[in-house]
Short mmCIF file of C-alpha atoms in Angstrom, two decimals:
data_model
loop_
_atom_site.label_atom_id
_atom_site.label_comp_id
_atom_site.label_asym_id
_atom_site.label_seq_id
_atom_site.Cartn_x
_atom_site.Cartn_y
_atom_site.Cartn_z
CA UNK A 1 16.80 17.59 -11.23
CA UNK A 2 18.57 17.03 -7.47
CA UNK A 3 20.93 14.50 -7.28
CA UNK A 4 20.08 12.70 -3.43
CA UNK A 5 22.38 10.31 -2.06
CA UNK A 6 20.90 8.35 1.03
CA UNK A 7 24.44 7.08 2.77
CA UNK A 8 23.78 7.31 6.46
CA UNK A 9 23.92 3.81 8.06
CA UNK A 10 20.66 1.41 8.69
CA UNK A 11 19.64 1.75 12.01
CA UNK A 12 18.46 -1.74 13.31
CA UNK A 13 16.00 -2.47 16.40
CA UNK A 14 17.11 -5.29 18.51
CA UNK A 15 16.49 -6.27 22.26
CA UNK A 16 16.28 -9.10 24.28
CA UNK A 17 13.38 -10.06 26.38
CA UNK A 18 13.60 -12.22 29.02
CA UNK A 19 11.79 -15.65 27.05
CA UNK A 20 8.89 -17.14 28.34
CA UNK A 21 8.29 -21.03 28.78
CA UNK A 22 5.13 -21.27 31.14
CA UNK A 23 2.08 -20.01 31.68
CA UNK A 24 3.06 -19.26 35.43
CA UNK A 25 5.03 -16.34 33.90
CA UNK A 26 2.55 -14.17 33.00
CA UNK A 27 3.64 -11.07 35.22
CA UNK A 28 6.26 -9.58 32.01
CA UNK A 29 5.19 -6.51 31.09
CA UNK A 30 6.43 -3.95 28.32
CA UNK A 31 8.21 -1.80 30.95
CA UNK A 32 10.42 -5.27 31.86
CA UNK A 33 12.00 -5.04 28.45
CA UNK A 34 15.12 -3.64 28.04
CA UNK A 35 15.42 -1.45 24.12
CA UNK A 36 18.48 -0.72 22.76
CA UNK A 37 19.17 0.84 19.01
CA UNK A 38 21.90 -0.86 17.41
CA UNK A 39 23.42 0.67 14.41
CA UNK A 40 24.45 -2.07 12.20
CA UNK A 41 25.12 -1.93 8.04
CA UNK A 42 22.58 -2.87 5.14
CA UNK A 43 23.32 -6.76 4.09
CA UNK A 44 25.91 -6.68 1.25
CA UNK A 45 24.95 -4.48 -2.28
CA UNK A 46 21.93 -3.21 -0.67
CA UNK A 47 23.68 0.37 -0.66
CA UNK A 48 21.75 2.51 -3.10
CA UNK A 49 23.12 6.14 -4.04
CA UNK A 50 20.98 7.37 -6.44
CA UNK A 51 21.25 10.16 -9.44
CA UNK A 52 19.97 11.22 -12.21
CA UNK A 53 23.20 11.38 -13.91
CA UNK A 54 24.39 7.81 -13.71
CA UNK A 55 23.33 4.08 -13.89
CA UNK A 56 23.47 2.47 -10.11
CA UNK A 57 24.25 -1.34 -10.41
CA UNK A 58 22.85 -4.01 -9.95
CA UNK A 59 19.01 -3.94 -8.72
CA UNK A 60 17.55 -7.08 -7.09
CA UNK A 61 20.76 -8.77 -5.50
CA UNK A 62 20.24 -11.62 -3.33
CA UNK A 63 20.51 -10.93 0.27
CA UNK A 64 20.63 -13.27 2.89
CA UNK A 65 18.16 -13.19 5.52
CA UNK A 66 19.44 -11.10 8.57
CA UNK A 67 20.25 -13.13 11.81
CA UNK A 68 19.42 -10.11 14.08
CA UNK A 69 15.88 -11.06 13.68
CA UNK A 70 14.08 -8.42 15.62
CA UNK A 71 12.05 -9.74 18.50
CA UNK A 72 8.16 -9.37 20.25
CA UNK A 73 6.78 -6.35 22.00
CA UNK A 74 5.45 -6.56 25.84
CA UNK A 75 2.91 -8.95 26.34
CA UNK A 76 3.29 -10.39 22.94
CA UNK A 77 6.48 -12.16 24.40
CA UNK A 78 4.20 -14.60 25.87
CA UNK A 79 4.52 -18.25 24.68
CA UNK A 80 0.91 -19.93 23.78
CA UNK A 81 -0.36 -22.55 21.66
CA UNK A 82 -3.67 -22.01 19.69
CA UNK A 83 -4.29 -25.85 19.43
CA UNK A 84 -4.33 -26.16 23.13
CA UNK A 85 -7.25 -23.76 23.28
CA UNK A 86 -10.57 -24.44 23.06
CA UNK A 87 -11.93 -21.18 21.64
CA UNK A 88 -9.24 -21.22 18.72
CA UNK A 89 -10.31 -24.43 17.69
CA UNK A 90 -11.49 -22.83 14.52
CA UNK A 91 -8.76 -20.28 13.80
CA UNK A 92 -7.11 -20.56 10.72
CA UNK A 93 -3.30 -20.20 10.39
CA UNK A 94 -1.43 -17.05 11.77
CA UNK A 95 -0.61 -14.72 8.99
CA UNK A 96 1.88 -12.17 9.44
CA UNK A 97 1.46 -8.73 8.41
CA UNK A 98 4.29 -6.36 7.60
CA UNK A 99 3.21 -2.29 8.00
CA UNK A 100 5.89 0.71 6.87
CA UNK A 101 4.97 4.05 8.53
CA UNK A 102 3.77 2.29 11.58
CA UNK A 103 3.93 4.98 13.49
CA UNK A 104 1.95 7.24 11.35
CA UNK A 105 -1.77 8.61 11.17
CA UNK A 106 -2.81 6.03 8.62
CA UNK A 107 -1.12 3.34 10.29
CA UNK A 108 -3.24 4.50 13.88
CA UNK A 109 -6.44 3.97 12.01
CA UNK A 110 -5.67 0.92 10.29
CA UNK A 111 -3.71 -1.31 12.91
CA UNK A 112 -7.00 -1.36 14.67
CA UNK A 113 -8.84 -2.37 12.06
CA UNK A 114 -6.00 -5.16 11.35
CA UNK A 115 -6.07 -6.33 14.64
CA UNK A 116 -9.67 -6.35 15.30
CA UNK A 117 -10.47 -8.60 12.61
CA UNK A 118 -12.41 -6.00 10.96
CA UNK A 119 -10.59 -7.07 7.62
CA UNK A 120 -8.93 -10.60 7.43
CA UNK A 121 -11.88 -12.26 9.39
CA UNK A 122 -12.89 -13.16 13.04
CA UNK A 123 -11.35 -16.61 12.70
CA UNK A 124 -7.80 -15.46 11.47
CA UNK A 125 -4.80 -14.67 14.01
CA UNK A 126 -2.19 -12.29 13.18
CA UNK A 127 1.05 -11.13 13.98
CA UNK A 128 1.84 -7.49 13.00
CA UNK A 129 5.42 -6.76 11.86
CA UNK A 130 5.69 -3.24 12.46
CA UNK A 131 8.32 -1.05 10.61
CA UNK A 132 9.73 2.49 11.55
CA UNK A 133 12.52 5.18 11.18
CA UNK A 134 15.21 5.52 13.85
CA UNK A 135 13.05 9.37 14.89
CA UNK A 136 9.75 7.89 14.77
CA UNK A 137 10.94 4.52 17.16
CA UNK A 138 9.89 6.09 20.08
CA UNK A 139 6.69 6.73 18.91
CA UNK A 140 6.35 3.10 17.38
CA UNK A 141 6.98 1.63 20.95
CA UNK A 142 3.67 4.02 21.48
CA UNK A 143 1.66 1.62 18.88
CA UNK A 144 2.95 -1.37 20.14
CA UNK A 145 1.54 -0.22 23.91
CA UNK A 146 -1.84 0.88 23.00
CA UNK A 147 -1.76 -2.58 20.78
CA UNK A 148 -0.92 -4.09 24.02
CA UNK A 149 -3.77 -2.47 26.11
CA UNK A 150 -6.56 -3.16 23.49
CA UNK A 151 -6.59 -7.11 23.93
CA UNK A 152 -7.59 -7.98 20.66
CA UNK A 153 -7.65 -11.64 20.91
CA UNK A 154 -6.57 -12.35 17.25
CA UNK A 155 -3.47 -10.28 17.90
CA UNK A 156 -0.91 -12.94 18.68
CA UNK A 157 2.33 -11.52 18.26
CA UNK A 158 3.85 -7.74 17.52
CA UNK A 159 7.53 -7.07 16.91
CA UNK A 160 8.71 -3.46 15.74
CA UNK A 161 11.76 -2.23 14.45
CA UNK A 162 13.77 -0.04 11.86
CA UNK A 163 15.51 -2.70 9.16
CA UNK A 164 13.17 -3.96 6.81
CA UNK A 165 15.94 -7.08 6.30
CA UNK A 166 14.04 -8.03 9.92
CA UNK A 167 10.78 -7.00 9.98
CA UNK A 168 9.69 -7.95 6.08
CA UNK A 169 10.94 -11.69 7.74
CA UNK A 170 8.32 -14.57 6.28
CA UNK A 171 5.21 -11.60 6.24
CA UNK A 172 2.78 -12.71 3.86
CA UNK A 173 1.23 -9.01 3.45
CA UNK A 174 2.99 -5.81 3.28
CA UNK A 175 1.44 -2.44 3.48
CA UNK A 176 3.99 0.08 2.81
CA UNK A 177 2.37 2.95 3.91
CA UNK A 178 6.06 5.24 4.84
CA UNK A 179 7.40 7.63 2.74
CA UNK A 180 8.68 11.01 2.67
CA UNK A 181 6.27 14.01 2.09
CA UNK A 182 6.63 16.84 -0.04
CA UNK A 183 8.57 19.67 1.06
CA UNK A 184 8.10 23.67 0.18
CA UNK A 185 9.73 23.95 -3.47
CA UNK A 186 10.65 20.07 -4.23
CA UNK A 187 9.72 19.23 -7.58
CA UNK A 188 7.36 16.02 -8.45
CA UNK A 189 10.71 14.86 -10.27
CA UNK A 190 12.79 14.89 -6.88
CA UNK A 191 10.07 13.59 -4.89
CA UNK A 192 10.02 10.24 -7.06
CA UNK A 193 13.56 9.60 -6.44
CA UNK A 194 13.96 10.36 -3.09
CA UNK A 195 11.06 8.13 -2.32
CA UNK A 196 11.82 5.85 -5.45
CA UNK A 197 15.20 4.99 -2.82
CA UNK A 198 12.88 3.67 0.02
CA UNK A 199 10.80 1.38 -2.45
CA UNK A 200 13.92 0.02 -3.70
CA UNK A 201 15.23 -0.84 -0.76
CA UNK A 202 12.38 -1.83 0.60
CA UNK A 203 11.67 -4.27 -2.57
CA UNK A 204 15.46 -5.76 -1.98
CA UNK A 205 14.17 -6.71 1.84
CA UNK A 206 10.96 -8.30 0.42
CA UNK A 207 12.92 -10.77 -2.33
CA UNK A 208 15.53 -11.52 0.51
CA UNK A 209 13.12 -12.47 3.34
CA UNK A 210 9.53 -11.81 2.72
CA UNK A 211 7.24 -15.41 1.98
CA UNK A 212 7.45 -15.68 -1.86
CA UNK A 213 4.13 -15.11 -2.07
CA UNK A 214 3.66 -12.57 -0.20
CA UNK A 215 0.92 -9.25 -1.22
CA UNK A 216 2.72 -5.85 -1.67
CA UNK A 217 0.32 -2.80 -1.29
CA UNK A 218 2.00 0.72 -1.79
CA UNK A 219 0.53 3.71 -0.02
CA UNK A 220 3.55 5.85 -0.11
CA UNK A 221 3.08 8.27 -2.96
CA UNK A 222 3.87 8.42 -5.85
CA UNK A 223 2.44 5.26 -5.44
CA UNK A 224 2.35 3.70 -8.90
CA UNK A 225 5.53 4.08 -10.13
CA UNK A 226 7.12 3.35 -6.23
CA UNK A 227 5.08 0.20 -6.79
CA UNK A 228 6.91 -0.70 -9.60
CA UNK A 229 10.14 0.61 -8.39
CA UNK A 230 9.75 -2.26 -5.71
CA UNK A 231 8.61 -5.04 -7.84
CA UNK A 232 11.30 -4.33 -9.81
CA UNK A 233 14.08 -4.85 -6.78
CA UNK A 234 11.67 -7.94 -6.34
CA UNK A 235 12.11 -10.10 -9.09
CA UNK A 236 11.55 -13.49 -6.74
CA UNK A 237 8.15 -12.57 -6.01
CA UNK A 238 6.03 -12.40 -8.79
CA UNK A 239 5.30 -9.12 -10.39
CA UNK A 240 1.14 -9.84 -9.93
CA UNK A 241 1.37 -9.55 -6.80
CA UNK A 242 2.00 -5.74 -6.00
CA UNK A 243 -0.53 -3.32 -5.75
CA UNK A 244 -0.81 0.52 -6.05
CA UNK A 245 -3.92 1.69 -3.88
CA UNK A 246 -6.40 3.89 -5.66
CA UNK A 247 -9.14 2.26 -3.88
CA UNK A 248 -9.67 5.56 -1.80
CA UNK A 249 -10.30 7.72 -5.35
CA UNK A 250 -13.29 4.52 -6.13
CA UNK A 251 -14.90 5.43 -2.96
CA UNK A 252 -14.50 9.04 -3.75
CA UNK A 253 -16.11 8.40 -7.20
CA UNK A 254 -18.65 5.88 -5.91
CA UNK A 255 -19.48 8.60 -3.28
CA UNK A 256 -20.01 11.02 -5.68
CA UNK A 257 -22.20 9.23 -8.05
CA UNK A 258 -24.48 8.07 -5.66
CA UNK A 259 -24.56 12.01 -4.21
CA UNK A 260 -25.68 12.88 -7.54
CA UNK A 261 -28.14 10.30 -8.34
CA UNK A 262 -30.18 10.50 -5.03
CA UNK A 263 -29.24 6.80 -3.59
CA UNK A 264 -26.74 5.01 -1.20
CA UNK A 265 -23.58 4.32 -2.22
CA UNK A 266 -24.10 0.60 -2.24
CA UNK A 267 -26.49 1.06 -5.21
CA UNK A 268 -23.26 2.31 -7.14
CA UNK A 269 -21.50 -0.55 -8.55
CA UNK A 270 -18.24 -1.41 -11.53
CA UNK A 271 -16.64 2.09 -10.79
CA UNK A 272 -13.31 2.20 -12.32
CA UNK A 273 -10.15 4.48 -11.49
CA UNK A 274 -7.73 4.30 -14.65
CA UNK A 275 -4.49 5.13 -14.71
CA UNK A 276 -2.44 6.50 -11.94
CA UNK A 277 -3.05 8.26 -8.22
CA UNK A 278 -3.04 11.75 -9.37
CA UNK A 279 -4.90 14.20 -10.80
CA UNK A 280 -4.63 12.95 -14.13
CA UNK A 281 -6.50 9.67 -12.98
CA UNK A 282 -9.59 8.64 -14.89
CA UNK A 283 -12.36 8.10 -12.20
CA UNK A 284 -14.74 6.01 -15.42
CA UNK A 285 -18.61 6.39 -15.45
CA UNK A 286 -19.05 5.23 -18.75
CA UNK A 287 -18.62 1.06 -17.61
CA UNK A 288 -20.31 2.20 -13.97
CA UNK A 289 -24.40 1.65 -12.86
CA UNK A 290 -26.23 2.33 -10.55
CA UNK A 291 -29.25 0.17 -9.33
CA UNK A 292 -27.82 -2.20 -12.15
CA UNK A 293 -28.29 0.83 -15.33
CA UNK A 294 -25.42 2.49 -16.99
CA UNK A 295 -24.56 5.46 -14.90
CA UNK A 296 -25.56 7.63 -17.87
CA UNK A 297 -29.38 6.54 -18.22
CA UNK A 298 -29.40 7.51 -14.57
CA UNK A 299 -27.74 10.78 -14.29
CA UNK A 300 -28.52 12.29 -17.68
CA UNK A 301 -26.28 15.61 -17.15
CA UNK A 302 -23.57 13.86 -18.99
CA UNK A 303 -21.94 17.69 -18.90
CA UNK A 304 -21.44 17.17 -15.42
CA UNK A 305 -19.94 13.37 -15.87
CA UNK A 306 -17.49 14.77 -17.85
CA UNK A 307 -16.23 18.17 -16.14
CA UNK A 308 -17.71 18.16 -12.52
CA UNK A 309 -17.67 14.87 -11.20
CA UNK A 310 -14.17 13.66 -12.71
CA UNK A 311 -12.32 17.14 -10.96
CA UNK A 312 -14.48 16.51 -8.15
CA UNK A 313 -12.55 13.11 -7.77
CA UNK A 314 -9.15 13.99 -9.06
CA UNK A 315 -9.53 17.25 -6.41
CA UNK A 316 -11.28 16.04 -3.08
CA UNK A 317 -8.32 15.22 -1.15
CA UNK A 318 -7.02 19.14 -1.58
CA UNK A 319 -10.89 20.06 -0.65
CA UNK A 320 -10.79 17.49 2.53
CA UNK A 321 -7.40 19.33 3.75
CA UNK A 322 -8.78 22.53 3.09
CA UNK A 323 -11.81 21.70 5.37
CA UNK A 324 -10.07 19.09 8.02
CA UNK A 325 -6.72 21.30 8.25
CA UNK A 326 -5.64 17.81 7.63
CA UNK A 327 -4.94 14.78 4.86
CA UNK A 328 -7.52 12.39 4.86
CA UNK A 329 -5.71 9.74 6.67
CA UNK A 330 -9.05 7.93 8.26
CA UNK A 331 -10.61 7.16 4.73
CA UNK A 332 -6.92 6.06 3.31
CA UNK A 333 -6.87 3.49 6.10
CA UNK A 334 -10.50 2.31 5.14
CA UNK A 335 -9.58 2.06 1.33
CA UNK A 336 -6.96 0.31 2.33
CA UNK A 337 -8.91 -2.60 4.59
CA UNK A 338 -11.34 -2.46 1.09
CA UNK A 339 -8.42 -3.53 -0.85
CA UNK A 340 -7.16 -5.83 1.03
CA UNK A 341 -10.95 -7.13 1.66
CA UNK A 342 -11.44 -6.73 -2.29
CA UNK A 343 -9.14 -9.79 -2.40
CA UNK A 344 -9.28 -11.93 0.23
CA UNK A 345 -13.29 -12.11 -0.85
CA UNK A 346 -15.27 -12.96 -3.98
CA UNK A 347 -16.14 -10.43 -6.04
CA UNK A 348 -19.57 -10.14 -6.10
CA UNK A 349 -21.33 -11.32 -9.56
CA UNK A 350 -20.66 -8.99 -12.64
CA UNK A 351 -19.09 -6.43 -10.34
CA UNK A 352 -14.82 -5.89 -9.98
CA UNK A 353 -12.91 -3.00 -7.99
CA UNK A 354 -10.24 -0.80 -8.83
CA UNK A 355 -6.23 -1.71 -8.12
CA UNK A 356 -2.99 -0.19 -9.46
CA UNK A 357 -1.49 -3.59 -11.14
CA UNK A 358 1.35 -4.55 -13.24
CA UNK A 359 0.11 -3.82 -16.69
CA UNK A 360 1.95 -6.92 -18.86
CA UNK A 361 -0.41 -8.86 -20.48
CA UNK A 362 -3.56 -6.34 -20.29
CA UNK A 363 -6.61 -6.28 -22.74
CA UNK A 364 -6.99 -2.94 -23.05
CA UNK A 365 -3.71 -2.34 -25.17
CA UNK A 366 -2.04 0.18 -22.30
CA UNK A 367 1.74 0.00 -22.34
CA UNK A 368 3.54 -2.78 -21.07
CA UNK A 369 5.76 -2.31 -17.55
CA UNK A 370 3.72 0.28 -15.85
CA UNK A 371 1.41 0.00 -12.54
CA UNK A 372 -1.76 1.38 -13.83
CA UNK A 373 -4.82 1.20 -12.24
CA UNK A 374 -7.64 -0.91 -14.22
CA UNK A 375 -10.51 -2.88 -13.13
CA UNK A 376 -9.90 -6.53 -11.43
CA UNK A 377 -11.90 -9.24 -10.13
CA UNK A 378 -10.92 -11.76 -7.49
CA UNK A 379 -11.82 -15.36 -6.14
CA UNK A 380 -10.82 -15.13 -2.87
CA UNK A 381 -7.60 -16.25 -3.13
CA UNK A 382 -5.87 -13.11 -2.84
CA UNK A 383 -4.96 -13.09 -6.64
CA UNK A 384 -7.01 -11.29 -9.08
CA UNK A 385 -7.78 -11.00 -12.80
CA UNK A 386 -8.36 -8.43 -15.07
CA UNK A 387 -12.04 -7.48 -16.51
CA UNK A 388 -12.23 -7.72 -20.00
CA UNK A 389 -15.93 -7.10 -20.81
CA UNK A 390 -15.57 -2.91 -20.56
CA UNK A 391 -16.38 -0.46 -22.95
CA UNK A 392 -14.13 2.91 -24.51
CA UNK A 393 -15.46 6.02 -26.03
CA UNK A 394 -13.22 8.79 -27.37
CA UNK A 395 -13.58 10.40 -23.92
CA UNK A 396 -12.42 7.83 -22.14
CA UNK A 397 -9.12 6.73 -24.54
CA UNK A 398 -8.17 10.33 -24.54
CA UNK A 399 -8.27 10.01 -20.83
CA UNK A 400 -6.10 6.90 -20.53
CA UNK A 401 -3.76 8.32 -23.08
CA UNK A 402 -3.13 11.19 -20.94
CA UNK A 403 -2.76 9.13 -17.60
CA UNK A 404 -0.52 6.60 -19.31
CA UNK A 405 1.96 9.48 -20.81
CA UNK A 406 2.68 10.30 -17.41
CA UNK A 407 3.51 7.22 -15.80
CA UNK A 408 5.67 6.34 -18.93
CA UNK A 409 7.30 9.63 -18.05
CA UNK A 410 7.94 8.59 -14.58
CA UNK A 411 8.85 5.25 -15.48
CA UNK A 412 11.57 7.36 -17.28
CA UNK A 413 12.53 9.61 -14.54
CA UNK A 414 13.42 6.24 -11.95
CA UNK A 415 15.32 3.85 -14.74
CA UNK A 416 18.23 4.20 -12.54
CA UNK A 417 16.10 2.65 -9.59
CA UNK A 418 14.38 -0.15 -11.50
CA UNK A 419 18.02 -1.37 -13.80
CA UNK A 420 16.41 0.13 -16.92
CA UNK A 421 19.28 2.77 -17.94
CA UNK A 422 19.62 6.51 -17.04
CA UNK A 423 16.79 8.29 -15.56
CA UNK A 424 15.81 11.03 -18.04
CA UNK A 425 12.65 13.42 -16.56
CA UNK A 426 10.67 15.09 -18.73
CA UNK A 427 7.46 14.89 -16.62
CA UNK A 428 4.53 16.75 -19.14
CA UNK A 429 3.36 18.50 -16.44
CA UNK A 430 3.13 18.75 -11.96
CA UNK A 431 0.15 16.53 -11.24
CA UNK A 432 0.99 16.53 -7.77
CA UNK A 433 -1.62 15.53 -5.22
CA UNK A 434 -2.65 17.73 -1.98
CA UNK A 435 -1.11 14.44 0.49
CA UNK A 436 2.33 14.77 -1.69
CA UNK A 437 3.12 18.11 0.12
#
């Protein structure tokens, strides 16, 4: 496998607005701010050169939080106070929201949604904490202005930058959407530790500065094991807490069922996606119903269950891209609001939803210290807990068993990013998925 070493300096956002104190100084606009990019070195030990070949030290140091901190966009500059308002009277406390990839075509759907209320509520404020690369800043300042224009009320505050040591500051939910894409002729193996060196640093700016509580969902692929790669370089915040998205291949299987079975989708209910976000996932119809029966007293063409439908799941990003010229960045940004909905909401009665999680502790005797996706339930609360009243058949351990070999294989191929020893690939086979490339 390639040996990459990421050395080039951090590139840190900083400038400095003029600051606000009255309400007669509402004239500032984005074009009165003065940017700058300031090149300034990672906090102490947060260097990570990473091969193969050797063991890097230590993973998780303690960082102090920056000083730099990076400051508000435009209009967002302005000073206010909800309690002196009458129509915030019954807004709840500003959350802050940190997003990786910010200026990508996921991010442009989602933000919206974030900042529209669409998914935390039409009573909860926000500030968005919006992270980029030194190429893509430009195009960041780009959000942050159409932000600006759309005067979403619940959008209080917006700050963007390019160190993660700054913009991860107290958020209480980060969406790390940003990581590198395929290239022509890069194996699956290099791809997981290129990107495996963004979720580890990324994972050492979250325990130094993020709210100990805060929600990790990973988008980047390979999203599982990057997931775990950055809860790993997180050992202050507690290993429950980060996510691995595979909502988008439950809608796909939901979407599929109910195709099949001649109803809506919202008839389909306790769809499962085991295992990991590739094409060795498990979408599962044995635990799924529709209009409350077992999916297979519906559709009796359990044939097509069991060949058809599962590589029609596994396979309908590549068909998407074939037909859109595109990845399906629109219905990633709507799985994620449905994940981050799925938690922040009951789950209805008897149903749960699908979630890469930290597997220590499961029911359903999978390996310990992998992020494998299983079915969860939630309160509300933004935690979750595991459903234990599902069935197996032969089909569906065989499944799993294949699924779980390969994250325990990638698990292998990263040790040197998560302090478990020398990476050692032996990947079984290239699972990759069409939005890899």
């Amino acid at each position: 496998m390639a040996v990459a070493e990421l050395t080039s300096p951090t590139v840190a956002y900083t400038h400095t607005p003029t600051r606000l104190h009255s309400s007669s100084q509402l004239s500032l606009s984005s074009t009165h701010l003065s940017f700058r990019l300031r090149r300034s070195f990672r906090p102490q030990n947060t260097r990570i050169t990473c091969s193969v070949d050797q063991v890097q030290a230590p993973v998780a140091v303690e960082t102090k939080k920056s000083t730099d901190k990076s400051d508000c966009f435009g209009v967002f500059c302005q000073t206010y106070d909800l309690r002196a308002e009458e129509e915030t009277k019954s807004w709840k406390k500003l959350i802050n929201i940190a997003v990786s990839g910010a200026a990508g075509m996921i991010s442009n759907h989602l933000l919206f949604k974030l900042a529209s209320g669409e998914v935390f509520g039409p009573n909860q404020p926000i500030a968005l904490k919006l992270l980029g690369s030194e190429r893509s800043f430009q195009a960041l300042e780009g959000v942050a202005m159409e932000l600006e224009d759309s005067l979403y009320p619940l959008l209080r505050e917006v700050s963007i930058g390019i160190n993660p040591y700054e913009v991860f500051e107290d958020a209480e939910w980060a969406l790390l959407i940003g990581a590198k894409p395929r290239g022509p002729g890069m194996e699956r193996a290099d791809l997981l530790d290129i990107n495996g060196q963004i979720f580890a640093e990324q994972g050492k700016a979250l325990n130094a500065v993020a709210s100990r509580n805060v929600k990790v969902i990973v988008v980047g692929n390979p999203c599982n094991t990057n997931a775990l790669i950055c809860l790993k370089n997180a050992p202050n915040i507690p290993a429950k807490n980060f996510h691995a998205l595979t909502r988008l291949d439950e809608n796909r299987a939901k979407c599929q069922l109910a195709l099949k079975a001649g109803v809506f989708y919202d008839k389909v209910s306790n769809v499962t996606i085991w295992g990991n976000h590739s094409t060795t996932q498990v979408p599962d119809f044995l635990n799924a119903r529709i209009n409350g029966l077992p999916v297979k007293e519906v559709i009796k063409d359990h044939k097509w269950l069991e060949e058809e439908f599962t590589e029609m799941v596994q396979k309908r990003g590549g068909l998407l891209i074939q037909k859109w010229g595109r990845s399906s960045a629109a219905s990633t940004a709507v799985s994620i609001a449905d994940a981050i909905k799925s938690l922040i909401t009951p789950t209805p009665e008897g149903d749960w939803f699908s979630s890469g999680v930290y597997t220590n502790g499961n029911p359903y005797g999978i390996a310990e210290g992998l992020v494998f996706s299983m079915p969860c339930r939630s309160k509300g609360d933004g935690d979750y807990e595991l459903v234990k009243d599902v069935i197996f058949d032969d089909y569906l351990l065989k499944k799993i068993t294949k699924t779980e070999a390969e994250l325990l294989a990638e698990k292998r191929c990263v040790a040197h990013l998560t302090g478990e020893g020398i990476a050692f690939c032996d990947l079984p086979e290239d699972t990759m998925l069409p939005g890899e490339m």
